[in-house]
XYZ file of C-alpha atoms in Angstrom:
352
model
C 1.998 -20.789 -4.621
C -0.582 -22.504 -6.814
C -1.359 -24.941 -3.989
C -2.663 -22.024 -1.915
C -6.363 -21.396 -2.414
C -7.609 -18.184 -3.957
C -9.601 -17.466 -0.808
C -6.482 -17.841 1.332
C -4.541 -15.486 -0.948
C -7.316 -12.871 -0.759
C -7.279 -13.008 3.027
C -3.487 -12.985 3.008
C -3.138 -9.830 0.934
C -5.779 -7.940 2.917
C -4.288 -8.853 6.281
C -0.715 -8.580 5.025
C -1.120 -4.941 4.033
C -2.563 -3.773 7.353
C -0.122 -5.889 9.377
C 2.781 -4.284 7.522
C 1.357 -0.849 8.284
C 0.978 -1.601 11.997
C 4.447 -3.168 12.280
C 5.926 0.052 10.941
C 4.116 2.421 13.288
C 6.667 2.261 16.116
C 9.983 2.400 14.223
C 8.692 4.711 11.485
C 10.913 7.289 9.793
C 14.311 6.545 11.265
C 16.601 6.928 8.278
C 19.969 6.132 9.838
C 20.386 2.314 9.986
C 22.636 2.526 13.045
C 20.138 4.729 14.870
C 17.400 2.192 14.142
C 19.557 -0.545 15.698
C 20.393 1.610 18.722
C 16.739 2.376 19.416
C 15.076 -0.933 18.566
C 17.796 -3.587 18.644
C 19.625 -5.547 15.973
C 16.453 -6.930 14.381
C 12.883 -5.689 14.792
C 10.692 -8.790 14.826
C 7.321 -7.657 16.169
C 5.123 -4.661 16.919
C 7.011 -1.826 18.603
C 5.968 1.163 20.699
C 6.236 4.654 19.240
C 9.239 6.556 20.611
C 10.243 10.240 20.383
C 11.776 11.135 17.027
C 13.694 14.451 17.070
C 13.689 14.630 13.281
C 9.894 14.335 13.120
C 8.457 15.784 16.361
C 4.933 15.778 14.906
C 5.105 11.985 14.660
C 5.620 11.660 18.408
C 3.006 14.320 19.166
C 0.360 12.565 17.095
C 1.161 8.936 17.934
C 2.461 8.890 21.494
C -0.797 7.482 22.901
C -1.196 4.681 20.358
C -0.927 1.053 21.418
C 1.162 -1.808 20.094
C -0.555 -3.145 16.994
C -2.391 0.083 16.205
C -2.482 1.240 12.592
C -1.415 4.555 11.093
C -3.723 7.161 9.593
C -3.122 5.522 6.216
C -4.184 2.282 7.859
C -7.333 3.980 9.132
C -8.294 5.013 5.594
C -7.548 1.468 4.414
C -9.923 0.104 7.042
C -12.608 2.632 6.076
C -12.512 1.265 2.528
C -12.437 -2.333 3.744
C -15.457 -1.680 5.975
C -17.323 0.103 3.181
C -16.984 -2.739 0.680
C -17.640 -5.365 3.365
C -20.874 -3.710 4.518
C -22.156 -2.994 1.013
C -20.873 -6.092 -0.733
C -19.531 -3.835 -3.468
C -17.621 -0.604 -3.972
C -19.822 2.470 -3.630
C -17.658 5.547 -3.994
C -20.098 7.838 -2.187
C -20.222 5.506 0.818
C -16.441 5.365 1.062
C -16.019 9.126 0.684
C -18.677 9.743 3.356
C -16.675 7.595 5.758
C -13.495 9.349 4.606
C -15.101 12.757 5.269
C -15.804 11.632 8.815
C -12.097 11.020 9.377
C -11.101 14.294 7.713
C -13.396 16.163 10.100
C -11.293 14.944 13.037
C -8.106 16.456 11.561
C -6.794 20.010 11.749
C -4.865 20.258 8.489
C -1.454 20.004 10.139
C 0.907 17.054 10.191
C 0.335 16.653 13.945
C -3.374 15.996 13.441
C -4.813 12.540 13.982
C -2.236 9.738 13.842
C 0.069 12.001 11.807
C -1.306 13.535 8.638
C 0.946 13.017 5.634
C 1.457 15.588 2.908
C -1.024 14.063 0.458
C -3.751 13.900 3.104
C -3.094 17.534 4.026
C -3.661 18.445 0.377
C -6.929 16.498 0.366
C -7.991 18.121 3.659
C -7.275 21.595 2.272
C -9.120 20.878 -0.965
C -12.187 19.712 0.916
C -12.067 22.774 3.192
C -11.998 24.942 0.070
C -15.184 23.281 -1.155
C -13.710 20.911 -3.728
C -16.028 17.943 -4.130
C -15.137 14.296 -4.509
C -13.682 12.969 -6.737
C -11.664 16.104 -7.504
C -9.785 16.660 -4.234
C -6.730 14.540 -5.064
C -3.134 15.540 -4.368
C -0.148 15.702 -6.706
C 2.136 14.227 -4.032
C 3.928 11.093 -5.229
C 3.290 8.958 -2.159
C 1.933 5.430 -1.777
C -1.223 5.741 0.335
C -3.540 5.078 -2.609
C -1.507 2.055 -3.685
C -2.055 0.575 -0.246
C -5.830 0.660 -0.796
C -5.600 -1.070 -4.170
C -5.430 -4.649 -2.777
C -8.944 -4.193 -1.371
C -10.276 -3.487 -4.858
C -8.230 -6.377 -6.264
C -9.803 -8.688 -3.691
C -13.322 -7.345 -4.213
C -13.135 -7.923 -7.969
C -10.885 -10.978 -7.874
C -12.995 -12.654 -10.573
C -13.308 -9.650 -12.888
C -10.106 -8.120 -14.233
C -11.784 -5.219 -16.019
C -13.876 -4.250 -12.989
C -10.795 -4.422 -10.778
C -8.810 -2.202 -13.130
C -11.431 0.475 -13.629
C -12.599 0.587 -10.009
C -9.003 0.778 -8.840
C -8.241 3.748 -11.075
C -11.201 5.660 -9.681
C -10.372 4.918 -6.059
C -6.701 5.808 -6.434
C -7.597 9.113 -8.102
C -9.658 10.218 -5.097
C -6.486 11.038 -3.172
C -3.739 11.108 -5.821
C -4.374 12.812 -9.155
C -0.899 12.828 -10.687
C -1.159 10.518 -13.727
C 2.166 8.801 -13.012
C 1.213 8.083 -9.401
C -2.208 6.815 -10.486
C -0.515 4.533 -12.994
C 2.060 3.187 -10.520
C -0.573 2.649 -7.818
C -2.996 0.931 -10.178
C -0.257 -1.280 -11.617
C 0.582 -2.403 -8.080
C -3.058 -3.230 -7.456
C -3.252 -5.234 -10.666
C -0.138 -7.143 -9.656
C -1.985 -8.075 -6.466
C -4.956 -9.135 -8.604
C -2.687 -11.400 -10.655
C -1.080 -12.935 -7.562
C -4.517 -13.577 -6.045
C -5.401 -15.431 -9.225
C -2.380 -17.693 -8.987
C -0.068 -15.934 -11.435
C 3.413 -16.081 -9.951
C 5.568 -12.979 -9.621
C 8.022 -14.240 -12.220
C 5.142 -14.788 -14.693
C 3.464 -11.384 -14.343
C 5.185 -9.812 -17.360
C 4.292 -12.812 -19.534
C 0.689 -12.683 -18.360
C 0.484 -8.990 -19.154
C 1.919 -9.415 -22.650
C -0.328 -12.418 -23.338
C -3.368 -10.354 -22.294
C -2.218 -6.945 -23.461
C -5.424 -6.177 -25.343
C -7.393 -6.528 -22.095
C -5.467 -3.687 -20.461
C -7.172 -0.807 -22.209
C -6.034 1.766 -19.708
C -8.176 4.822 -20.010
C -5.881 7.657 -19.002
C -3.149 9.519 -20.793
C -0.691 11.876 -19.129
C -1.109 15.516 -20.130
C 1.581 17.975 -19.080
C -0.696 21.007 -19.218
C -3.134 19.803 -16.546
C -3.125 21.971 -13.420
C -4.972 21.940 -10.141
C -8.542 20.742 -10.134
C -8.549 20.676 -13.935
C -6.251 17.670 -13.733
C -8.619 15.765 -11.491
C -11.569 16.747 -13.670
C -9.764 15.431 -16.730
C -8.235 12.343 -15.150
C -11.216 10.052 -15.475
C -11.708 10.866 -19.139
C -8.170 10.235 -20.353
C -5.585 7.503 -20.520
C -2.449 6.966 -18.500
C -0.059 4.363 -19.822
C 1.797 2.278 -17.246
C 2.939 -0.671 -19.315
C 6.500 -0.550 -17.952
C 5.137 -0.630 -14.407
C 3.156 -3.768 -15.238
C 6.368 -5.472 -16.386
C 8.381 -4.461 -13.327
C 7.782 -7.321 -10.831
C 9.067 -10.048 -13.148
C 12.272 -8.133 -13.875
C 12.862 -7.543 -10.166
C 12.020 -11.180 -9.391
C 14.685 -12.331 -11.837
C 17.180 -9.928 -10.265
C 16.371 -11.156 -6.757
C 17.206 -14.709 -7.842
C 20.222 -13.902 -10.019
C 23.416 -15.004 -8.193
C 25.344 -12.224 -9.944
C 23.221 -9.596 -8.193
C 23.778 -9.537 -4.450
C 22.132 -7.272 -1.875
C 23.284 -8.372 1.552
C 21.694 -8.057 3.962
C 18.492 -7.908 1.953
C 16.814 -5.253 4.089
C 19.363 -2.732 2.811
C 17.565 -2.774 -0.523
C 15.920 0.295 0.999
C 19.275 2.076 0.714
C 19.597 1.102 -2.934
C 16.205 2.524 -3.914
C 16.384 5.230 -1.182
C 14.280 4.841 1.967
C 11.926 7.808 1.584
C 8.191 8.180 0.868
C 8.181 8.303 -2.935
C 6.114 5.532 -4.491
C 8.726 5.065 -7.215
C 11.270 4.243 -4.478
C 9.005 2.130 -2.285
C 7.584 -0.214 -4.902
C 10.866 -1.632 -6.268
C 12.029 -2.451 -2.736
C 8.700 -4.127 -1.942
C 8.824 -6.218 -5.122
C 12.407 -7.202 -4.361
C 11.707 -8.330 -0.795
C 8.535 -10.221 -1.727
C 10.524 -11.955 -4.501
C 13.656 -12.614 -2.462
C 11.583 -14.236 0.299
C 8.799 -15.557 -1.890
C 7.790 -18.298 0.560
C 8.474 -16.394 3.780
C 6.049 -13.626 4.731
C 7.870 -12.917 7.981
C 11.286 -12.323 6.421
C 9.864 -10.270 3.570
C 7.914 -7.903 5.811
C 10.469 -7.674 8.607
C 13.172 -6.901 6.047
C 10.963 -4.032 4.876
C 10.687 -2.813 8.474
C 14.391 -3.124 9.270
C 15.281 -1.109 6.171
C 14.278 2.077 8.004
C 13.000 5.315 6.509
C 9.379 4.996 5.442
C 9.410 1.376 6.496
C 5.716 1.525 7.328
C 4.630 2.070 3.719
C 7.310 -0.310 2.420
C 6.103 -3.021 4.809
C 2.439 -2.458 3.916
C 3.196 -2.863 0.207
C 5.466 -5.855 0.857
C 2.854 -7.373 3.160
C 0.166 -7.096 0.504
C 2.406 -8.799 -2.065
C 3.702 -11.512 0.239
C 0.250 -12.082 1.710
C -1.118 -12.681 -1.783
C 1.738 -15.094 -2.478
C 1.596 -17.042 0.799
C -1.997 -16.656 1.942
C -3.289 -15.899 5.406
C -2.089 -19.369 6.379
C 1.476 -18.186 5.705
C 1.298 -15.201 8.064
C 2.684 -15.856 11.578
C -0.068 -15.999 14.178
C 1.618 -13.410 16.418
C 1.270 -10.775 13.705
C -2.471 -11.467 13.484
C -3.236 -11.629 17.208
C -0.960 -8.666 17.937
C -2.866 -6.429 15.525
C -5.228 -4.110 17.383
C -8.901 -4.959 16.744
C -7.809 -8.049 14.827
C -11.075 -9.943 15.291
C -13.134 -7.187 13.668
C -10.614 -6.799 10.840
C -10.657 -10.545 10.204
C -14.459 -10.470 10.037
C -14.309 -7.715 7.414
C -11.718 -9.670 5.447
C -13.778 -12.866 5.611
C -16.786 -11.028 4.194
C -14.875 -10.312 0.978
C -14.043 -13.956 0.324
């Protein structure tokens, strides 16, 4: 990993996240492993078309016209942030939220709006409709959309750990105000920051403990926070996520411990449960990125073939594996098959 340049790792994590999102768009939210095989074949290995899903009819209604390589609504928000920091050369919260407002205006507050509106985004949409201003419109849902944006901040501030940490916290809290979710999402982003800077997955816990004094996290969970009061308080308090910072190294060791076997590896999604909770998605992503530490394709496709919310799992795995293997380690077909890939690559290049 250390032979891969920092610039290549930055490009790898940024492209890896959005590629994982787009790979998951077609086979998204099929929880039964056998059903996934019946509908998409024994092994999904590329972008797939969206098909009707009786369990989630709103998914079909909102995505039936999308093309191979298109991104989800979460991917759209990711690209809004990427474009904002690329155009401005820095993170300007008001610029990002203005772009975000433009997307929200195209939605109707139902799950069938846009490219499928998830529960956290519906909460944000409702808050904005009720007149809640940024940055206080965040949701309490424990999903992973904010974590997916964190690699952009990690890349933007790749040379400044403190700026990465504090900017990340603020961006995550725009859409997710639960202190635990903010902590988990920010920890993930800081893991990306460490990988970008050449710290291997197995060394993350050691790095954290060697630099513990630098992680002066400025939030603290408070059980009596409710509604907007929580968001108002969030930026003035501390949330501890020290255990989350340790997590990747423990999972890395487990992935390489011959006494611990998960075969086939994509069924790690069944172990941690294949749903949308960030606390279930992250361990699986860390496992797959560790298990296939030199193989972006196997890591991300294993996330896809695990079913359930494979789109989020693959985006998180793609960000990790992209940071570990660089853009040079991502198969060309995943890059060229991504819709609007030339523009996205230009945005990515501008951050390097």
